Structure formats: structure tokens, C-alpha cells
PDB file of C-alpha atoms in Angstrom:
ATOM      1  CA  UNK X  14      12.057 -19.800 -30.525  1.00  0.00           C
ATOM      2  CA  UNK X  15       8.433 -18.631 -30.575  1.00  0.00           C
ATOM      3  CA  UNK X  16       5.819 -21.089 -29.297  1.00  0.00           C
ATOM      4  CA  UNK X  17       2.401 -21.292 -30.884  1.00  0.00           C
ATOM      5  CA  UNK X  18      -0.490 -20.324 -28.617  1.00  0.00           C
ATOM      6  CA  UNK X  19      -2.971 -23.209 -28.599  1.00  0.00           C
ATOM      7  CA  UNK X  20      -4.760 -22.522 -25.326  1.00  0.00           C
ATOM      8  CA  UNK X  21      -6.517 -19.210 -25.931  1.00  0.00           C
ATOM      9  CA  UNK X  22      -5.908 -15.740 -24.647  1.00  0.00           C
ATOM     10  CA  UNK X  23      -3.773 -13.181 -26.435  1.00  0.00           C
ATOM     11  CA  UNK X  24      -4.017 -13.502 -30.201  1.00  0.00           C
ATOM     12  CA  UNK X  25      -6.123 -16.654 -29.880  1.00  0.00           C
ATOM     13  CA  UNK X  26      -8.884 -15.022 -27.801  1.00  0.00           C
ATOM     14  CA  UNK X  27     -11.145 -14.257 -30.753  1.00  0.00           C
ATOM     15  CA  UNK X  28     -10.531 -17.552 -32.530  1.00  0.00           C
ATOM     16  CA  UNK X  29     -11.348 -19.711 -29.508  1.00  0.00           C
ATOM     17  CA  UNK X  30     -13.799 -17.343 -27.854  1.00  0.00           C
ATOM     18  CA  UNK X  31     -16.011 -16.737 -30.870  1.00  0.00           C
ATOM     19  CA  UNK X  32     -16.384 -20.444 -31.511  1.00  0.00           C
ATOM     20  CA  UNK X  33     -17.440 -20.970 -27.892  1.00  0.00           C
ATOM     21  CA  UNK X  34     -19.750 -17.946 -27.969  1.00  0.00           C
ATOM     22  CA  UNK X  35     -21.374 -19.222 -31.143  1.00  0.00           C
ATOM     23  CA  UNK X  36     -21.996 -22.582 -29.462  1.00  0.00           C
ATOM     24  CA  UNK X  37     -23.472 -20.885 -26.397  1.00  0.00           C
ATOM     25  CA  UNK X  38     -25.518 -18.049 -27.937  1.00  0.00           C
ATOM     26  CA  UNK X  39     -28.492 -17.607 -25.635  1.00  0.00           C
ATOM     27  CA  UNK X  40     -30.955 -16.193 -28.140  1.00  0.00           C
ATOM     28  CA  UNK X  41     -30.341 -19.122 -30.519  1.00  0.00           C
ATOM     29  CA  UNK X  42     -30.893 -21.603 -27.687  1.00  0.00           C
ATOM     30  CA  UNK X  43     -34.171 -19.908 -26.776  1.00  0.00           C
ATOM     31  CA  UNK X  44     -35.308 -19.780 -30.396  1.00  0.00           C
ATOM     32  CA  UNK X  45     -34.514 -23.493 -30.822  1.00  0.00           C
ATOM     33  CA  UNK X  46     -36.652 -24.390 -27.815  1.00  0.00           C
ATOM     34  CA  UNK X  47     -40.096 -25.654 -28.933  1.00  0.00           C
ATOM     35  CA  UNK X  48     -42.026 -23.402 -26.517  1.00  0.00           C
ATOM     36  CA  UNK X  49     -40.347 -20.128 -27.545  1.00  0.00           C
ATOM     37  CA  UNK X  50     -39.842 -17.987 -30.603  1.00  0.00           C
ATOM     38  CA  UNK X  51     -37.737 -14.888 -31.109  1.00  0.00           C
ATOM     39  CA  UNK X  52     -38.376 -11.852 -33.262  1.00  0.00           C
ATOM     40  CA  UNK X  53     -35.548  -9.308 -33.217  1.00  0.00           C
ATOM     41  CA  UNK X  54     -34.880  -8.952 -29.476  1.00  0.00           C
ATOM     42  CA  UNK X  55     -38.326 -10.061 -28.281  1.00  0.00           C
ATOM     43  CA  UNK X  56     -38.885 -13.536 -26.842  1.00  0.00           C
ATOM     44  CA  UNK X  57     -42.372 -15.011 -27.232  1.00  0.00           C
ATOM     45  CA  UNK X  58     -44.107 -17.898 -25.498  1.00  0.00           C
ATOM     46  CA  UNK X  59     -47.609 -18.854 -26.620  1.00  0.00           C
ATOM     47  CA  UNK X  60     -47.748 -15.673 -28.709  1.00  0.00           C
ATOM     48  CA  UNK X  61     -47.009 -13.345 -25.792  1.00  0.00           C
ATOM     49  CA  UNK X  62     -43.809 -11.390 -25.176  1.00  0.00           C
ATOM     50  CA  UNK X  63     -42.098 -12.871 -22.112  1.00  0.00           C
ATOM     51  CA  UNK X  64     -38.615 -11.350 -22.382  1.00  0.00           C
ATOM     52  CA  UNK X  65     -36.323  -8.956 -24.216  1.00  0.00           C
ATOM     53  CA  UNK X  66     -32.750  -9.797 -25.183  1.00  0.00           C
ATOM     54  CA  UNK X  67     -29.795  -7.395 -25.418  1.00  0.00           C
ATOM     55  CA  UNK X  68     -26.067  -7.667 -26.107  1.00  0.00           C
ATOM     56  CA  UNK X  69     -23.129  -5.328 -25.541  1.00  0.00           C
ATOM     57  CA  UNK X  70     -24.008  -1.709 -26.461  1.00  0.00           C
ATOM     58  CA  UNK X  71     -27.592  -2.726 -27.258  1.00  0.00           C
ATOM     59  CA  UNK X  72     -28.281  -2.912 -23.536  1.00  0.00           C
ATOM     60  CA  UNK X  73     -27.626   0.816 -23.304  1.00  0.00           C
ATOM     61  CA  UNK X  74     -29.119   1.910 -26.641  1.00  0.00           C
ATOM     62  CA  UNK X  75     -32.267  -0.216 -26.654  1.00  0.00           C
ATOM     63  CA  UNK X  76     -33.105  -0.595 -22.965  1.00  0.00           C
ATOM     64  CA  UNK X  77     -31.531   2.017 -20.733  1.00  0.00           C
ATOM     65  CA  UNK X  78     -31.752   5.039 -23.037  1.00  0.00           C
ATOM     66  CA  UNK X  79     -35.375   4.228 -23.856  1.00  0.00           C
ATOM     67  CA  UNK X  80     -36.098   4.440 -20.119  1.00  0.00           C
ATOM     68  CA  UNK X  81     -34.256   7.715 -19.673  1.00  0.00           C
ATOM     69  CA  UNK X  82     -31.125   6.248 -18.095  1.00  0.00           C
ATOM     70  CA  UNK X  83     -27.749   7.796 -18.924  1.00  0.00           C
ATOM     71  CA  UNK X  84     -25.301   5.199 -17.649  1.00  0.00           C
ATOM     72  CA  UNK X  85     -22.689   7.852 -16.818  1.00  0.00           C
ATOM     73  CA  UNK X  86     -24.946   9.196 -14.063  1.00  0.00           C
ATOM     74  CA  UNK X  87     -24.651   5.842 -12.267  1.00  0.00           C
ATOM     75  CA  UNK X  88     -21.432   4.105 -13.303  1.00  0.00           C
ATOM     76  CA  UNK X  89     -18.186   5.478 -14.703  1.00  0.00           C
ATOM     77  CA  UNK X  90     -17.665   2.963 -17.504  1.00  0.00           C
ATOM     78  CA  UNK X  91     -19.976   0.829 -19.619  1.00  0.00           C
ATOM     79  CA  UNK X  92     -20.035  -2.868 -18.921  1.00  0.00           C
ATOM     80  CA  UNK X  93     -20.721  -4.811 -22.112  1.00  0.00           C
ATOM     81  CA  UNK X  94     -22.496  -8.084 -21.383  1.00  0.00           C
ATOM     82  CA  UNK X  95     -22.279 -11.021 -23.750  1.00  0.00           C
ATOM     83  CA  UNK X  96     -26.010 -11.322 -23.215  1.00  0.00           C
ATOM     84  CA  UNK X  97     -28.732  -9.758 -21.097  1.00  0.00           C
ATOM     85  CA  UNK X  98     -32.268 -11.079 -20.826  1.00  0.00           C
ATOM     86  CA  UNK X  99     -34.993  -8.940 -19.262  1.00  0.00           C
ATOM     87  CA  UNK X 100     -37.805 -11.077 -17.837  1.00  0.00           C
ATOM     88  CA  UNK X 101     -40.454  -9.168 -15.875  1.00  0.00           C
ATOM     89  CA  UNK X 102     -38.433  -6.915 -13.551  1.00  0.00           C
ATOM     90  CA  UNK X 103     -35.240  -9.000 -13.531  1.00  0.00           C
ATOM     91  CA  UNK X 104     -32.308  -8.662 -15.895  1.00  0.00           C
ATOM     92  CA  UNK X 105     -30.119 -11.716 -16.281  1.00  0.00           C
ATOM     93  CA  UNK X 106     -26.590 -10.668 -17.210  1.00  0.00           C
ATOM     94  CA  UNK X 107     -24.662 -13.437 -18.945  1.00  0.00           C
ATOM     95  CA  UNK X 108     -20.895 -13.416 -19.345  1.00  0.00           C
ATOM     96  CA  UNK X 109     -19.228 -16.195 -21.325  1.00  0.00           C
ATOM     97  CA  UNK X 110     -15.690 -17.293 -20.581  1.00  0.00           C
ATOM     98  CA  UNK X 111     -13.592 -19.709 -22.591  1.00  0.00           C
ATOM     99  CA  UNK X 112     -10.254 -21.155 -21.558  1.00  0.00           C
ATOM    100  CA  UNK X 113      -8.341 -24.319 -22.366  1.00  0.00           C
ATOM    101  CA  UNK X 114      -5.105 -23.753 -20.484  1.00  0.00           C
ATOM    102  CA  UNK X 115      -3.616 -21.705 -17.675  1.00  0.00           C
ATOM    103  CA  UNK X 116      -4.147 -17.990 -18.113  1.00  0.00           C
ATOM    104  CA  UNK X 117      -5.824 -14.854 -16.866  1.00  0.00           C
ATOM    105  CA  UNK X 118      -9.444 -15.687 -17.723  1.00  0.00           C
ATOM    106  CA  UNK X 119      -9.848 -17.751 -14.554  1.00  0.00           C
ATOM    107  CA  UNK X 120      -8.772 -14.676 -12.555  1.00  0.00           C
ATOM    108  CA  UNK X 121     -11.431 -12.574 -14.314  1.00  0.00           C
ATOM    109  CA  UNK X 122     -14.109 -14.788 -12.772  1.00  0.00           C
ATOM    110  CA  UNK X 123     -13.376 -13.081  -9.471  1.00  0.00           C
ATOM    111  CA  UNK X 124     -14.712  -9.770 -10.838  1.00  0.00           C
ATOM    112  CA  UNK X 125     -18.332 -10.907 -10.776  1.00  0.00           C
ATOM    113  CA  UNK X 126     -19.118  -9.156  -7.480  1.00  0.00           C
ATOM    114  CA  UNK X 127     -17.895  -5.798  -8.789  1.00  0.00           C
ATOM    115  CA  UNK X 128     -19.755  -6.191 -12.083  1.00  0.00           C
ATOM    116  CA  UNK X 129     -22.982  -7.293 -10.396  1.00  0.00           C
ATOM    117  CA  UNK X 130     -22.836  -4.289  -8.056  1.00  0.00           C
ATOM    118  CA  UNK X 131     -22.262  -1.961 -11.009  1.00  0.00           C
ATOM    119  CA  UNK X 132     -25.286  -3.408 -12.800  1.00  0.00           C
ATOM    120  CA  UNK X 133     -27.346  -3.062  -9.599  1.00  0.00           C
ATOM    121  CA  UNK X 134     -26.454   0.660  -9.451  1.00  0.00           C
ATOM    122  CA  UNK X 135     -27.315   1.019 -13.128  1.00  0.00           C
ATOM    123  CA  UNK X 136     -30.714  -0.669 -12.928  1.00  0.00           C
ATOM    124  CA  UNK X 137     -31.879   0.437  -9.468  1.00  0.00           C
ATOM    125  CA  UNK X 138     -33.461   3.728 -10.702  1.00  0.00           C
ATOM    126  CA  UNK X 139     -35.876   1.699 -12.838  1.00  0.00           C
ATOM    127  CA  UNK X 140     -36.494  -1.035 -10.245  1.00  0.00           C
ATOM    128  CA  UNK X 141     -34.935  -3.871 -12.201  1.00  0.00           C
ATOM    129  CA  UNK X 142     -33.293  -6.670 -10.210  1.00  0.00           C
ATOM    130  CA  UNK X 143     -29.984  -8.108 -11.401  1.00  0.00           C
ATOM    131  CA  UNK X 144     -28.803 -11.705 -11.664  1.00  0.00           C
ATOM    132  CA  UNK X 145     -25.246 -12.258 -12.871  1.00  0.00           C
ATOM    133  CA  UNK X 146     -24.288 -15.576 -14.469  1.00  0.00           C
ATOM    134  CA  UNK X 147     -21.187 -16.990 -16.090  1.00  0.00           C
ATOM    135  CA  UNK X 148     -21.387 -19.606 -18.827  1.00  0.00           C
ATOM    136  CA  UNK X 149     -18.042 -21.392 -18.832  1.00  0.00           C
ATOM    137  CA  UNK X 150     -16.574 -24.016 -21.064  1.00  0.00           C
ATOM    138  CA  UNK X 151     -15.725 -27.383 -19.479  1.00  0.00           C
ATOM    139  CA  UNK X 152     -12.054 -26.474 -18.989  1.00  0.00           C
ATOM    140  CA  UNK X 153     -13.032 -24.491 -15.865  1.00  0.00           C
ATOM    141  CA  UNK X 154     -14.701 -27.523 -14.269  1.00  0.00           C
ATOM    142  CA  UNK X 155     -11.687 -28.649 -12.246  1.00  0.00           C
ATOM    143  CA  UNK X 156     -10.819 -28.836  -8.543  1.00  0.00           C
ATOM    144  CA  UNK X 157      -8.320 -25.964  -8.761  1.00  0.00           C
ATOM    145  CA  UNK X 158     -11.234 -23.576  -9.324  1.00  0.00           C
ATOM    146  CA  UNK X 159     -13.229 -24.709  -6.276  1.00  0.00           C
ATOM    147  CA  UNK X 160     -12.414 -21.612  -4.214  1.00  0.00           C
ATOM    148  CA  UNK X 161     -13.345 -19.286  -7.064  1.00  0.00           C
ATOM    149  CA  UNK X 162     -16.657 -21.092  -7.570  1.00  0.00           C
ATOM    150  CA  UNK X 163     -17.439 -20.850  -3.866  1.00  0.00           C
ATOM    151  CA  UNK X 164     -16.653 -17.146  -4.005  1.00  0.00           C
ATOM    152  CA  UNK X 165     -18.850 -16.575  -7.065  1.00  0.00           C
ATOM    153  CA  UNK X 166     -21.859 -18.054  -5.300  1.00  0.00           C
ATOM    154  CA  UNK X 167     -21.045 -16.387  -1.960  1.00  0.00           C
ATOM    155  CA  UNK X 168     -21.426 -12.938  -3.574  1.00  0.00           C
ATOM    156  CA  UNK X 169     -24.766 -13.722  -5.214  1.00  0.00           C
ATOM    157  CA  UNK X 170     -23.578 -14.666  -8.686  1.00  0.00           C
ATOM    158  CA  UNK X 171     -23.693 -18.088 -10.324  1.00  0.00           C
ATOM    159  CA  UNK X 172     -21.976 -20.143 -13.025  1.00  0.00           C
ATOM    160  CA  UNK X 173     -22.826 -22.925 -15.447  1.00  0.00           C
ATOM    161  CA  UNK X 174     -20.781 -25.129 -17.747  1.00  0.00           C
ATOM    162  CA  UNK X 175     -21.449 -25.090 -21.507  1.00  0.00           C
ATOM    163  CA  UNK X 176     -25.148 -24.228 -21.149  1.00  0.00           C
ATOM    164  CA  UNK X 177     -27.529 -22.099 -19.144  1.00  0.00           C
ATOM    165  CA  UNK X 178     -30.769 -23.744 -17.978  1.00  0.00           C
ATOM    166  CA  UNK X 179     -33.750 -21.710 -19.187  1.00  0.00           C
ATOM    167  CA  UNK X 180     -35.490 -22.204 -15.832  1.00  0.00           C
ATOM    168  CA  UNK X 181     -32.695 -20.112 -14.234  1.00  0.00           C
ATOM    169  CA  UNK X 182     -33.769 -17.246 -16.511  1.00  0.00           C
ATOM    170  CA  UNK X 183     -37.359 -17.021 -15.325  1.00  0.00           C
ATOM    171  CA  UNK X 184     -38.594 -18.674 -18.525  1.00  0.00           C
ATOM    172  CA  UNK X 185     -40.324 -21.680 -17.019  1.00  0.00           C
TER     173      UNK X 185
END
């Protein structure tokens, strides 16, 4: 007898993940903030551009290629961030993870060190610093993930539940 997947992963990844991603879309959150406005991928505060936003392949097409960077000269495979915000000379890479039952997504959290190091290699030729953040749904906020959370922070990455404070993005 086949059991229906109600916890995410597998065939339910897009159904559950897209809903969570829609609720946690960074550019919408910034645009809804009274001090900021967004036009295309540019973030404005008091009429001045303070950041640029990129997603997935846009990071490569709109940012790296425009600065003469061919990713394949630095890393072997593209990493496709859910969001990337360039503020001054720091890029904030945002990965969103949704889970509501046991599965492999919680194991993927342990890849943050590798991904951060890949982004560091990619951005070092143009002197851009890298911050790597996870935005997680509340399911992850449980004692069984304590060791993973300690690891994430020990390697210079960070995580947040359901939302990402704008002050952690250099947008104070």
C-alpha cells in the first residue's frame, strides 16, 4: 500500500518548498519595508541605491559576467542561491530550506561550509566578501538539530527561522 507524502521532499518538494519560499522572499520583504524600495534588482533607501539583488542564474548573468568573471575558472559547478544581496563589498547568500518531517534536508544544512568556500573562491577575484545564511522554517527549530546549528555557526555561516533580519544584511 502506497503512503501519501505529507512531510515534503520527493514529489512534495515543490509544493511545500514554493509556498515557504513565497512566504520568505527577500526582495518582497525589503520592498515592503517603509525605508526601502525596489526597482528590478536594485534596492533603494532615501533615493540612493544601497544594494543589488540576484537569484539563481541571475547571480552569474547579471553580476559575475558583467565583472568579467567566468565561474568555471574558479569553481567546477554553479551554485544557485535562492537569493543573493550585494551590499557594498559583501554578498549575502541566502538559502531557504523547508521541512516538516524527517528527511534529507536537515542533512543538507551541513553543506554550508563547502558552499561558502566555493562562493569565497568565486568572489575573491573581485574583492567581494561572502556571508552565507540559511532561512529555515520552524520545523528545524528543535533540540535534535543543536549539533548541526553549532556546526553551521562554527564554520562562519548562520541561520534564521522564518525570517531574515535586515540588519544582518548590512541594510541598517
